Amino acid sequence: MSVAVAKQLDYYTIEDIYNLPDGQRAELIDGELYMMATPSRIHQRFVMVLSNNIFNYIQSKNGDCQVYPAPFAVVLNANNDIYVEPDISVICDKNKLTDEGCEGAPDWIIEIVSPSSRPMDYNKKLLKYGTAGVREYWIVDPMKQLIMVYNFEHDTFEQYAFSDKVKAGIYEDFEMDFAEISIE
């Protein structure tokens, strides 16, 4: 049996994530490890700007939710077989927060699409986030200059351009004007 075939038969666990060498990041979905590439400068700029906008809004409202940019560990289910590091996680239930990260579904997740993450963000994570209890999921795609907003609470999907204002579904009065976001 070849090494490649033997590797496909392995079922990875959260312990394998914790045993990775320092600096190596991966996600675990249903026993399969997905190694993560180093994000680009543009990707990181989006993470910083969007996180900052959300944080400032929550602070201005004296809100209880917490904002965490990647790397931030999210264990989506009690079986510990789904470990992800969303680009941005907003958690409103402080009981889900541990020293290691978040146990359970964040309320709002934003993923910034990179060429290497495209299939994960649009397919696997969309399905996993929707079934795990995430209330809202945004896919921000810099290459396509689109934002896909999945509101799982209301079972809705909307698509926006980078010239639009995008309203957050988990907040009554918060929106981000992507036309004003400078990513240079």
Tab-separated table of C-alpha atoms in Angstrom:
chain	number	residue	atom	x	y	z
A	1	MET	CA	0.000	0.000	0.000
A	2	SER	CA	1.388	3.405	-0.931
A	3	VAL	CA	1.964	6.130	1.659
A	4	ALA	CA	-0.623	8.383	-0.046
A	5	VAL	CA	-3.312	5.709	0.225
A	6	ALA	CA	-2.396	4.907	3.844
A	7	LYS	CA	-2.604	8.607	4.723
A	8	GLN	CA	-6.135	8.828	3.316
A	9	LEU	CA	-7.203	6.064	5.703
A	10	ASP	CA	-6.029	8.021	8.769
A	11	TYR	CA	-8.630	9.680	10.926
A	12	TYR	CA	-7.183	12.743	12.589
A	13	THR	CA	-8.331	14.121	15.928
A	14	ILE	CA	-8.055	17.379	17.779
A	15	GLU	CA	-4.962	15.949	19.486
A	16	ASP	CA	-3.249	15.927	16.087
A	17	ILE	CA	-4.007	19.662	15.790
A	18	TYR	CA	-2.490	20.344	19.212
A	19	ASN	CA	0.578	18.255	18.338
A	20	LEU	CA	1.465	20.182	15.175
A	21	PRO	CA	4.879	21.889	15.195
A	22	ASP	CA	4.905	25.482	16.425
A	23	GLY	CA	3.785	27.851	13.700
A	24	GLN	CA	2.025	25.166	11.644
A	25	ARG	CA	-1.710	25.796	11.375
A	26	ALA	CA	-4.392	23.400	10.219
A	27	GLU	CA	-8.111	22.868	10.482
A	28	LEU	CA	-9.856	19.596	11.242
A	29	ILE	CA	-13.159	18.657	9.625
A	30	ASP	CA	-14.653	15.215	10.123
A	31	GLY	CA	-11.297	13.572	10.785
A	32	GLU	CA	-9.484	15.176	7.867
A	33	LEU	CA	-6.655	17.688	8.352
A	34	TYR	CA	-6.461	20.742	6.103
A	35	MET	CA	-3.147	22.562	6.283
A	36	MET	CA	-3.390	26.344	6.176
A	37	ALA	CA	-1.246	28.571	3.998
A	38	THR	CA	0.188	31.833	5.226
A	39	PRO	CA	-2.376	34.571	4.471
A	40	SER	CA	-1.561	37.424	2.105
A	41	ARG	CA	-1.129	41.033	3.139
A	42	ILE	CA	-4.507	41.970	1.573
A	43	HIS	CA	-6.193	39.109	3.420
A	44	GLN	CA	-4.742	40.273	6.731
A	45	ARG	CA	-5.687	43.878	6.030
A	46	PHE	CA	-9.321	42.823	5.511
A	47	VAL	CA	-9.242	40.850	8.755
A	48	MET	CA	-7.875	43.839	10.654
A	49	VAL	CA	-10.238	46.439	9.195
A	50	LEU	CA	-13.399	44.336	9.507
A	51	SER	CA	-12.506	43.159	13.035
A	52	ASN	CA	-11.813	46.732	14.057
A	53	ASN	CA	-15.159	47.951	12.650
A	54	ILE	CA	-17.065	45.226	14.490
A	55	PHE	CA	-15.130	45.774	17.722
A	56	ASN	CA	-15.743	49.544	17.619
A	57	TYR	CA	-19.474	49.018	17.034
A	58	ILE	CA	-19.779	46.578	19.951
A	59	GLN	CA	-17.813	48.919	22.222
A	60	SER	CA	-19.966	51.910	21.248
A	61	LYS	CA	-23.081	49.966	22.276
A	62	ASN	CA	-21.514	48.574	25.472
A	63	GLY	CA	-22.226	45.164	23.967
A	64	ASP	CA	-21.363	41.806	25.453
A	65	CYS	CA	-20.141	40.097	22.284
A	66	GLN	CA	-16.432	39.460	21.745
A	67	VAL	CA	-14.522	39.696	18.451
A	68	TYR	CA	-11.573	37.409	17.743
A	69	PRO	CA	-9.448	37.425	14.580
A	70	ALA	CA	-7.517	34.345	13.453
A	71	PRO	CA	-5.672	32.494	14.664
A	72	PHE	CA	-8.454	31.703	17.118
A	73	ALA	CA	-9.514	28.123	17.842
A	74	VAL	CA	-13.171	27.197	17.354
A	75	VAL	CA	-14.283	23.661	18.200
A	76	LEU	CA	-17.698	23.524	16.547
A	77	ASN	CA	-19.104	20.334	18.040
A	78	ALA	CA	-19.051	18.209	21.180
A	79	ASN	CA	-17.310	15.375	19.300
A	80	ASN	CA	-14.206	17.586	18.912
A	81	ASP	CA	-13.878	16.530	15.275
A	82	ILE	CA	-14.430	19.983	13.786
A	83	TYR	CA	-11.695	22.464	14.678
A	84	VAL	CA	-11.535	25.634	12.576
A	85	GLU	CA	-9.831	29.001	12.740
A	86	PRO	CA	-12.273	31.458	11.140
A	87	ASP	CA	-10.764	34.734	9.996
A	88	ILE	CA	-13.170	36.594	12.296
A	89	SER	CA	-15.361	35.113	15.035
A	90	VAL	CA	-17.973	37.027	17.015
A	91	ILE	CA	-19.117	35.225	20.148
A	92	CYS	CA	-21.979	36.567	22.263
A	93	ASP	CA	-22.281	33.683	24.744
A	94	LYS	CA	-19.275	34.044	27.068
A	95	ASN	CA	-19.887	30.527	28.390
A	96	LYS	CA	-18.484	29.248	25.082
A	97	LEU	CA	-15.131	30.968	25.652
A	98	THR	CA	-12.203	29.062	27.138
A	99	ASP	CA	-8.513	29.795	27.449
A	100	GLU	CA	-8.021	27.779	24.234
A	101	GLY	CA	-10.732	29.545	22.189
A	102	CYS	CA	-14.413	28.861	21.604
A	103	GLU	CA	-16.297	25.638	22.288
A	104	GLY	CA	-19.445	25.701	20.174
A	105	ALA	CA	-20.677	27.858	17.340
A	106	PRO	CA	-19.811	31.554	17.234
A	107	ASP	CA	-22.744	33.841	16.476
A	108	TRP	CA	-21.093	35.413	13.436
A	109	ILE	CA	-18.197	34.202	11.321
A	110	ILE	CA	-16.430	36.025	8.502
A	111	GLU	CA	-14.034	34.245	6.167
A	112	ILE	CA	-11.802	36.188	3.762
A	113	VAL	CA	-11.319	34.039	0.664
A	114	SER	CA	-7.795	33.219	-0.445
A	115	PRO	CA	-7.023	31.152	-3.544
A	116	SER	CA	-6.097	28.186	-1.340
A	117	SER	CA	-9.177	28.516	0.911
A	118	ARG	CA	-11.840	28.969	-1.793
A	119	PRO	CA	-13.268	25.397	-1.746
A	120	MET	CA	-13.258	25.307	2.056
A	121	ASP	CA	-14.942	28.693	2.522
A	122	TYR	CA	-17.608	28.218	-0.150
A	123	ASN	CA	-18.407	24.556	0.482
A	124	LYS	CA	-17.206	22.662	3.550
A	125	LYS	CA	-17.303	25.559	5.988
A	126	LEU	CA	-20.621	26.840	4.671
A	127	LEU	CA	-22.194	23.461	5.404
A	128	LYS	CA	-20.488	23.006	8.780
A	129	TYR	CA	-21.242	26.522	10.008
A	130	GLY	CA	-24.864	26.256	8.938
A	131	THR	CA	-25.443	22.980	10.744
A	132	ALA	CA	-23.403	23.835	13.869
A	133	GLY	CA	-25.549	26.786	14.950
A	134	VAL	CA	-23.639	29.771	13.554
A	135	ARG	CA	-26.230	32.520	13.191
A	136	GLU	CA	-24.550	34.438	10.362
A	137	TYR	CA	-21.706	33.690	7.934
A	138	TRP	CA	-20.047	36.175	5.587
A	139	ILE	CA	-17.743	35.140	2.772
A	140	VAL	CA	-15.664	38.136	1.671
A	141	ASP	CA	-14.053	37.422	-1.697
A	142	PRO	CA	-11.429	40.061	-2.633
A	143	MET	CA	-10.770	38.543	-6.073
A	144	LYS	CA	-14.459	38.642	-7.053
A	145	GLN	CA	-15.084	41.786	-4.983
A	146	LEU	CA	-18.193	40.160	-3.527
A	147	ILE	CA	-19.610	39.550	-0.078
A	148	MET	CA	-21.951	36.585	0.403
A	149	VAL	CA	-24.118	36.851	3.516
A	150	TYR	CA	-25.767	33.716	4.866
A	151	ASN	CA	-28.223	34.384	7.688
A	152	PHE	CA	-28.895	30.901	9.004
A	153	GLU	CA	-31.411	32.141	11.600
A	154	HIS	CA	-33.723	33.417	8.877
A	155	ASP	CA	-32.585	31.028	6.151
A	156	THR	CA	-31.618	33.861	3.801
A	157	PHE	CA	-28.752	34.540	1.411
A	158	GLU	CA	-27.746	37.905	-0.035
A	159	GLN	CA	-24.862	38.910	-2.254
A	160	TYR	CA	-23.203	42.320	-2.234
A	161	ALA	CA	-20.486	44.106	-4.196
A	162	PHE	CA	-17.553	45.945	-2.664
A	163	SER	CA	-19.388	49.182	-3.482
A	164	ASP	CA	-22.322	48.279	-1.178
A	165	LYS	CA	-23.257	48.726	2.454
A	166	VAL	CA	-23.703	45.357	4.106
A	167	LYS	CA	-25.975	45.062	7.121
A	168	ALA	CA	-25.108	42.617	9.859
A	169	GLY	CA	-28.058	40.370	10.612
A	170	ILE	CA	-27.200	39.768	14.259
A	171	TYR	CA	-27.370	43.520	15.012
A	172	GLU	CA	-30.299	45.854	14.375
A	173	ASP	CA	-28.317	48.948	13.416
A	174	PHE	CA	-24.880	47.883	12.215
A	175	GLU	CA	-23.662	47.896	8.663
A	176	MET	CA	-20.299	48.116	6.968
A	177	ASP	CA	-19.816	50.311	3.951
A	178	PHE	CA	-17.371	48.344	1.842
A	179	ALA	CA	-16.928	51.341	-0.497
A	180	GLU	CA	-15.288	53.168	2.412
A	181	ILE	CA	-12.980	50.321	3.360
A	182	SER	CA	-9.476	51.090	2.193
A	183	ILE	CA	-7.441	47.983	1.515
A	184	GLU	CA	-4.123	49.118	0.127
